[in-house]
Coordinates of C-alpha atoms and ligand atoms in Angstrom, one line a residue:
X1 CA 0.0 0.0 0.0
X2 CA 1.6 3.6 -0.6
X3 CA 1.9 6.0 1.8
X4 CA 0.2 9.6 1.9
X5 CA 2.5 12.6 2.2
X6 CA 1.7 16.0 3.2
X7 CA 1.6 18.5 0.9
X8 CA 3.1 21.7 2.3
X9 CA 1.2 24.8 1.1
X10 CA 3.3 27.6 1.4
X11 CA 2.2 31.2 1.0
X12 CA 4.5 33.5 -0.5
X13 CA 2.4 36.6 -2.1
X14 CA -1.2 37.6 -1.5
X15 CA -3.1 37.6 -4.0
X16 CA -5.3 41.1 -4.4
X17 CA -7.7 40.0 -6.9
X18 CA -11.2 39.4 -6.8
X19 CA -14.2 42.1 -5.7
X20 CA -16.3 43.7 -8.7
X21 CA -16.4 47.3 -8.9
X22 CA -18.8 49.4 -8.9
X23 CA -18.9 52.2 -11.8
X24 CA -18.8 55.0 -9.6
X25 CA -15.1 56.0 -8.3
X26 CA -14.0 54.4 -5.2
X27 CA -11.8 53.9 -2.8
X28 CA -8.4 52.3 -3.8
X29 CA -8.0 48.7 -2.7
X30 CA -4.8 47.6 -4.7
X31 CA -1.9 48.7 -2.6
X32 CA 0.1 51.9 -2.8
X33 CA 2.8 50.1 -4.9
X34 CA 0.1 49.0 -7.7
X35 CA -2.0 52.0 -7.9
X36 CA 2.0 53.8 -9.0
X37 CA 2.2 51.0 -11.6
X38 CA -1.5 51.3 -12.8
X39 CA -1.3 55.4 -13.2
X40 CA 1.9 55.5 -15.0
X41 CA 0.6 53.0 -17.6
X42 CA -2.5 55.5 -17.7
X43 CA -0.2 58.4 -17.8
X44 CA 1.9 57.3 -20.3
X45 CA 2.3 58.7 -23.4
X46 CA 1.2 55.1 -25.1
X47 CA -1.1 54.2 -22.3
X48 CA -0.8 50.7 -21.1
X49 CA -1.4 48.1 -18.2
X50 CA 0.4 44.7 -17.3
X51 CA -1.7 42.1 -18.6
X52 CA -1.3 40.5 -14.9
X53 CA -4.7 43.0 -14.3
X54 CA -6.5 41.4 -16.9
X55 CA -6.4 38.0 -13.9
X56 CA -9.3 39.2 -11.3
X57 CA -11.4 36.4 -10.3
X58 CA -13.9 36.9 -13.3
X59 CA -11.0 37.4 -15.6
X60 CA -9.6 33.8 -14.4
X61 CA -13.3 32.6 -15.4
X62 CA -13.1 34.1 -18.6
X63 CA -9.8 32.8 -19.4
X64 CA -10.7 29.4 -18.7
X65 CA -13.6 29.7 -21.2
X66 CA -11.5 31.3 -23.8
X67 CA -9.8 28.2 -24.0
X68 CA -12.9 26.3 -24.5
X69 CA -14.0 28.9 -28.0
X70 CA -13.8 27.2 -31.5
X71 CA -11.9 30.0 -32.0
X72 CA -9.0 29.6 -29.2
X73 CA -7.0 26.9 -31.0
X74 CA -4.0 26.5 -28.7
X75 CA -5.2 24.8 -25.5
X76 CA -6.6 21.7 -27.2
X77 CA -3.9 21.9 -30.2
X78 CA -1.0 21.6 -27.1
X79 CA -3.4 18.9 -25.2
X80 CA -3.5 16.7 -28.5
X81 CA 0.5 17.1 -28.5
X82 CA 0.8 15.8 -25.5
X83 CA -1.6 13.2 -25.9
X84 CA -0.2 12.2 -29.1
X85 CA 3.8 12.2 -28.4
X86 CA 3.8 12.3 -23.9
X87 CA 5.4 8.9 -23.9
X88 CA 8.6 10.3 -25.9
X89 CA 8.7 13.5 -23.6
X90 CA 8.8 11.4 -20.4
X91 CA 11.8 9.3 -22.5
X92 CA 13.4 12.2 -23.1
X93 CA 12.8 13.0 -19.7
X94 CA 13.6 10.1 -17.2
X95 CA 11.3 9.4 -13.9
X96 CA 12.0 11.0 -10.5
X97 CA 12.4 14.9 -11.6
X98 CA 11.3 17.4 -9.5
X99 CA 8.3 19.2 -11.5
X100 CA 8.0 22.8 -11.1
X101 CA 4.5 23.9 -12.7
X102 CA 4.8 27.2 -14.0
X103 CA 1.1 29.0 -13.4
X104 CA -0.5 26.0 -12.4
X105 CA -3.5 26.6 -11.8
X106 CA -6.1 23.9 -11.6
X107 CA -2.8 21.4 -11.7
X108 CA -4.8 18.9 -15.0
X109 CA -2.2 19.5 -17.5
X110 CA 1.0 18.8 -15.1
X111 CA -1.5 15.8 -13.5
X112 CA -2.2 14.3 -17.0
X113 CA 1.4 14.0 -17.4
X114 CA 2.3 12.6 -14.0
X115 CA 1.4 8.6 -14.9
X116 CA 4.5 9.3 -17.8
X117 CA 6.7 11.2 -15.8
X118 CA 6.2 9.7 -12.2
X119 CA 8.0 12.9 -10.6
X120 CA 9.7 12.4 -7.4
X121 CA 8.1 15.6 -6.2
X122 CA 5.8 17.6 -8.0
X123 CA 5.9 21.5 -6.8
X124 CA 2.9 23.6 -8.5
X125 CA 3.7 27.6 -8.5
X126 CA 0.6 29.9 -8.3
X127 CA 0.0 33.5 -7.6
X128 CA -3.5 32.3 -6.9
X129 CA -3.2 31.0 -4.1
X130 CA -6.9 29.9 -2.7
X131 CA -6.8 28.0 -6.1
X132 CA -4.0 26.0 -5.8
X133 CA -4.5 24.9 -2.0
X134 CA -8.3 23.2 -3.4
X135 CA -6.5 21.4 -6.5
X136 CA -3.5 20.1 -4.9
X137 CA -5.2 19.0 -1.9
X138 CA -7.7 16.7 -5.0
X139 CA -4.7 15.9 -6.8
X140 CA -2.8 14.8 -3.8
X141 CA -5.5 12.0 -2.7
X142 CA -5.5 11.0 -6.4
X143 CA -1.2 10.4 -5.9
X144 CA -0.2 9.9 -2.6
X145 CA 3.3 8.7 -3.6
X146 CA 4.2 12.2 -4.8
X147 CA 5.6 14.6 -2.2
X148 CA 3.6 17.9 -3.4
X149 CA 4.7 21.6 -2.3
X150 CA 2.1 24.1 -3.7
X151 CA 3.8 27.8 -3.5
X152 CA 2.1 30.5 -3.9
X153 CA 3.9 33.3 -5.7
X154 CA 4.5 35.8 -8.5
X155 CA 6.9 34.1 -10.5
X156 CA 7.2 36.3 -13.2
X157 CA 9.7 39.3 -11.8
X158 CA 12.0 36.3 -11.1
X159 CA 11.6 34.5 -7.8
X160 CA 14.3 31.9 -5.7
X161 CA 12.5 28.5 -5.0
X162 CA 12.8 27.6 -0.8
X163 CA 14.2 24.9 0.4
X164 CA 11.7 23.1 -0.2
X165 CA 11.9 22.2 -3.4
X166 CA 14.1 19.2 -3.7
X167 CA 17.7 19.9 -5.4
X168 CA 17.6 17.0 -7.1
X169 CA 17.0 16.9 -11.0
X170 CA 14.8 19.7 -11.8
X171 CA 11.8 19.9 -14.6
X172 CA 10.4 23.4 -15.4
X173 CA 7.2 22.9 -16.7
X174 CA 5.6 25.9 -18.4
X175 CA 2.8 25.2 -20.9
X176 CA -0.1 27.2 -22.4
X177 CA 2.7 29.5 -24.4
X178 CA 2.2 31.9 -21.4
X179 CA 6.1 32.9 -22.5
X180 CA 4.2 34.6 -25.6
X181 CA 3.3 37.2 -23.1
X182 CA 6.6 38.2 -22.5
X183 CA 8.8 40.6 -25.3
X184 CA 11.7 37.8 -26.7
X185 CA 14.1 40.1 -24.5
X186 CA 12.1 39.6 -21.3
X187 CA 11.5 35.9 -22.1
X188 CA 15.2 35.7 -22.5
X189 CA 16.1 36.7 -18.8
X190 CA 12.9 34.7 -17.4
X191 CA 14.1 31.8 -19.1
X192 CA 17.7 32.4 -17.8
X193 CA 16.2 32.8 -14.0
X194 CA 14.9 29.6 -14.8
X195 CA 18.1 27.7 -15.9
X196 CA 19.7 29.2 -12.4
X197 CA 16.9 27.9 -10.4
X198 CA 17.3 25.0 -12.5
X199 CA 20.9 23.1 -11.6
X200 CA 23.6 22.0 -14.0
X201 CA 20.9 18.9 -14.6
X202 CA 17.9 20.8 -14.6
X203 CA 15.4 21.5 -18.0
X204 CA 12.3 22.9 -19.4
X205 CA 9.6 21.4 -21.1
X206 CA 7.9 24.1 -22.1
X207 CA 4.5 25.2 -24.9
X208 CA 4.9 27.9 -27.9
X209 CA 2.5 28.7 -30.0
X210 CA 4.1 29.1 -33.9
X211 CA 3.5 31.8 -36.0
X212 CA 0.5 31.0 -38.7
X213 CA -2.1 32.4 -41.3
X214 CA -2.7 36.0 -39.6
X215 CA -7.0 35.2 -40.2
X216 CA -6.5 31.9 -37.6
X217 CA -4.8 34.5 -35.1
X218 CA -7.1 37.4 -35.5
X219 CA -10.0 35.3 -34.9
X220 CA -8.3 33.5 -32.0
X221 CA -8.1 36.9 -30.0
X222 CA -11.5 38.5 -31.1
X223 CA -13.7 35.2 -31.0
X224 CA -17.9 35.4 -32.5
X225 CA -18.7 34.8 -29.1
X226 CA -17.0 38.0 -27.7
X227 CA -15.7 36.4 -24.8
X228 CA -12.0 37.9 -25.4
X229 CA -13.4 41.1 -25.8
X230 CA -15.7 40.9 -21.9
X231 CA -11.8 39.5 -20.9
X232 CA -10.2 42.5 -22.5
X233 CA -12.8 44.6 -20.7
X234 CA -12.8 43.3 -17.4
X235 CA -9.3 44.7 -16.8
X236 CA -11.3 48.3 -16.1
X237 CA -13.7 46.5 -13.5
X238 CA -10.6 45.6 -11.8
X239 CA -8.8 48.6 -12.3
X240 CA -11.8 50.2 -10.8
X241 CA -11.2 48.2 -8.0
X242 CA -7.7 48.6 -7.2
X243 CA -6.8 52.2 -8.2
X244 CA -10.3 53.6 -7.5
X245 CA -10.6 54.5 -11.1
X246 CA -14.0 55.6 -12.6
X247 CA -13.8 53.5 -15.7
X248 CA -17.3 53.1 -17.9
X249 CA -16.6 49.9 -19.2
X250 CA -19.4 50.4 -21.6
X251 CA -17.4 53.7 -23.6
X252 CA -14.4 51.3 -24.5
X253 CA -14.1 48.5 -27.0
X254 CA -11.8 45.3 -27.6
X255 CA -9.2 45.6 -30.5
X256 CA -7.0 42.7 -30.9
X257 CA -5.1 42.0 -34.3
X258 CA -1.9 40.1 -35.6
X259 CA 0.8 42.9 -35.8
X260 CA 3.1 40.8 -38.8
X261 CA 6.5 43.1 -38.0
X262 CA 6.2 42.6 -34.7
X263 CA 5.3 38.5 -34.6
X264 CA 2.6 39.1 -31.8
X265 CA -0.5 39.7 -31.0
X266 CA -1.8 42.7 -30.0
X267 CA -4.7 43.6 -27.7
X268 CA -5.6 47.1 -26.6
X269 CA -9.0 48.6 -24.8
X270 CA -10.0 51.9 -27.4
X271 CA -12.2 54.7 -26.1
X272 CA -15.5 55.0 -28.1
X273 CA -15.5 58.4 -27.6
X274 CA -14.2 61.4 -25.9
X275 CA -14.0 61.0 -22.1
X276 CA -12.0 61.8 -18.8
X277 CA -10.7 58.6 -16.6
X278 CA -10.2 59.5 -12.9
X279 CA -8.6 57.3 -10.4
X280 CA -6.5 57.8 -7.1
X281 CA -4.3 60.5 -7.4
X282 CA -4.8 61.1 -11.4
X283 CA -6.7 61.6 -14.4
X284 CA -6.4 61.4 -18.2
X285 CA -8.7 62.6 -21.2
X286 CA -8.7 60.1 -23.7
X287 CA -9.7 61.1 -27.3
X288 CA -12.0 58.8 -29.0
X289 CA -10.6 55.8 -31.3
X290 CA -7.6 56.2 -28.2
X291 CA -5.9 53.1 -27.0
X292 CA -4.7 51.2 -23.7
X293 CA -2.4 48.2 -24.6
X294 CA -3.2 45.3 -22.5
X295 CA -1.5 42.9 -23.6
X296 CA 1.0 41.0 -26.6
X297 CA 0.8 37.6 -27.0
X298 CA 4.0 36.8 -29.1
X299 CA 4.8 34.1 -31.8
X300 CA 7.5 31.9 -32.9
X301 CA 8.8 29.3 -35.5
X302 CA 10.2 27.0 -34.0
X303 CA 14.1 28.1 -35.0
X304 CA 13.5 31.3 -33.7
X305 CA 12.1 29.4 -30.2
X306 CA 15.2 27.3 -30.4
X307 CA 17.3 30.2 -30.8
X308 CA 16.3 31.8 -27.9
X309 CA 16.4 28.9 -25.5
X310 CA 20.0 28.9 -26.6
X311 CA 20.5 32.8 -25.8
X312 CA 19.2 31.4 -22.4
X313 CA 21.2 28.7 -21.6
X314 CA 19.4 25.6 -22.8
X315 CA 20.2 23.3 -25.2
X316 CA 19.9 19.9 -26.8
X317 CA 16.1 20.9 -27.7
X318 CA 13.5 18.6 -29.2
X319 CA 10.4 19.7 -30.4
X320 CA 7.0 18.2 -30.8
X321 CA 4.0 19.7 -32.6
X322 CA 0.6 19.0 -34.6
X323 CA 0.5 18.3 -37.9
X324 CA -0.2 21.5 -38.7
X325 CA 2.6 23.3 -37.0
X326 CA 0.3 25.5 -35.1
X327 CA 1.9 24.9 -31.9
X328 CA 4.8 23.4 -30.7
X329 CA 5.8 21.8 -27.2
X330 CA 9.8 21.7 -26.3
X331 CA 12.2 19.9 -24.0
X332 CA 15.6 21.7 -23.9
X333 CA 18.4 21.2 -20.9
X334 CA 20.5 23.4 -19.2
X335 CA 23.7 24.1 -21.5
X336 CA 26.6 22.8 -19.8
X337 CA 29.1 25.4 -18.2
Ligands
AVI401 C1 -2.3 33.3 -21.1 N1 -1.9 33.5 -22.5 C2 -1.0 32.5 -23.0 C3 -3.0 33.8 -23.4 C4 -2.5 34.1 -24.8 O1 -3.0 33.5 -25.7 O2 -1.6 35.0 -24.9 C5 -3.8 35.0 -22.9 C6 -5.0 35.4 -23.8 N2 -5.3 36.6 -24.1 C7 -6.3 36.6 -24.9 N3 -6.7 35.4 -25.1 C8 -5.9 34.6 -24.4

């Protein structure tokens, strides 16, 4: 019979997510430090907000429908690849690795993989916290031989792993193509903070989405359904929320299109008309057809992927993808030193 472990939930961030807003102005409830970052994106001369706003708790709903749309190819596109080819990953692999789930989440994708890759220790990372507690405490009855440490944290400004975290062989495991949302500059040093947490025998297995007919990526960012666009748009609720801001969600409108120079995705929130946006300690008149970029979701071929895993400090890459090269799902190890 095997034996349960605990699983060691470990708090790292709080998560300040969550309350709807009302339309009226309010009080501020993100903290001093965010409601800085929120009005210099406003202030800006190309206004902009992080896409990590766009992840209330009604945006984490609407993401997780996104990825059911017709539309939305990449979820099921990347779940087929690892259907279809997860037995030569875990070869390439070997048992016993320490998994380190990137933006976990609800755990499925990591879990799915778990009968291939039997990971000594499986360590989801989470900046939602309340989220990750309920799924690993499921996931942990479902395999009690695998020691599990949730943590919840912010991984993207870069982050040390505790102690924790077993140092013995390490798997980074960061599906989804959630890298897309990084510039390739910015990937390249998260990737690189990744190969330090990593060890001299550590690797990434990790899922891009590859650059295709510009009509498949349009419609995969402004769906019939308009669920993108209420996703786009809920960033203002929760920017109402945490910088007391008087956004009328109702005067802005989703744009999302595939910028071709720039190999991403763009989406941006553009004012329908003339207006005045107030929020804690600011304000801005935005003309009408006037633009806040939310988010780029960037694309790759898969030499151009490769080539940056290099610039990284990984190596010795193989690559797995559909047959119609719409996505692509990589193994790479840490370059020798
Ligand atoms: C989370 N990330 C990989 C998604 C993407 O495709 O860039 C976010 C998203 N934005 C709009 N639709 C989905």
């Amino acid at each position: 019979m095997q034996m349960s472990r605990s699983s060691a939930i470990r708090v790292v961030s709080p998560d300040d997510s969550n309350t709807p807003a009302p339309q009226q102005r309010q009080h501020a409830h993100g903290s001093a430090e965010v409601v800085a970052e929120i009005s210099a994106g406003l202030l800006a001369a190309r206004p902009h907000i992080s896409p990590k706003f766009l992840y209330d708790g009604l945006g984490s709903k609407l993401f997780e429908a996104i990825c059911e749309l017709p539309e939305y190819y990449p979820t099921r596109t990347e779940a087929a690849i690892f259907a279809r080819h997860g037995a030569d990953m875990a070869r390439a692999i070997g048992a016993g690795a320490v998994l380190i789930d990137l933006g976990a989440g609800n755990c499925a994708k990591a879990a799915s993989l778990f009968p291939l890759l039997q990971p000594a220790q499986y360590v989801p990372v989470d900046i939602s916290r309340d989220f990750l507690t309920e799924a690993v405490s499921r996931l942990q009855q479902r395999f009690p031989e695998i020691e599990m440490t949730a943590l919840g944290l912010d991984f993207s400004n870069g982050f040390a792993l505790p102690d924790s975290v077993r140092h013995g062989r390490r798997l980074f495991f960061y599906p989804g193509s959630s890298i897309g949302n990084f510039s390739p500059e910015q990937a390249v040093s998260f990737l690189r903070g990744l190969r330090d947490n990593a060890g001299a025998d550590g690797g990434l297995l990790i899922g891009v989405d590859l650059i295709k007919d510009s009509a498949v990526l349009d419609a995969a960012y402004d769906d019939a359904l308009g669920v993108t666009a209420a996703f786009n748009l809920n960033m203002l609720r929760h920017l109402n929320h945490l910088a007391g801001a008087d956004f009328d969600v109702g005067q802005w409108q989703h744009r999302a299109f595939f910028n071709e120079e720039g190999s991403r995705i763009e989406m941006h929130l553009e004012a329908r008309a003339a207006l005045t946006v107030r929020w804690n300690g600011g304000e801005r008149q935005f003309a009408r057809g006037e633009r806040i970029h939310t988010e780029d979701s960037y694309k790759y071929t898969r030499q151009s992927f490769v080539g940056l895993l290099e610039r990284a400090g990984f190596s010795s890459a193989q690559v797995w993808t559909d047959p119609s090269n719409w996505f692509a799902v990589i193994h790479a190890q840490v370059t020798p030193s």
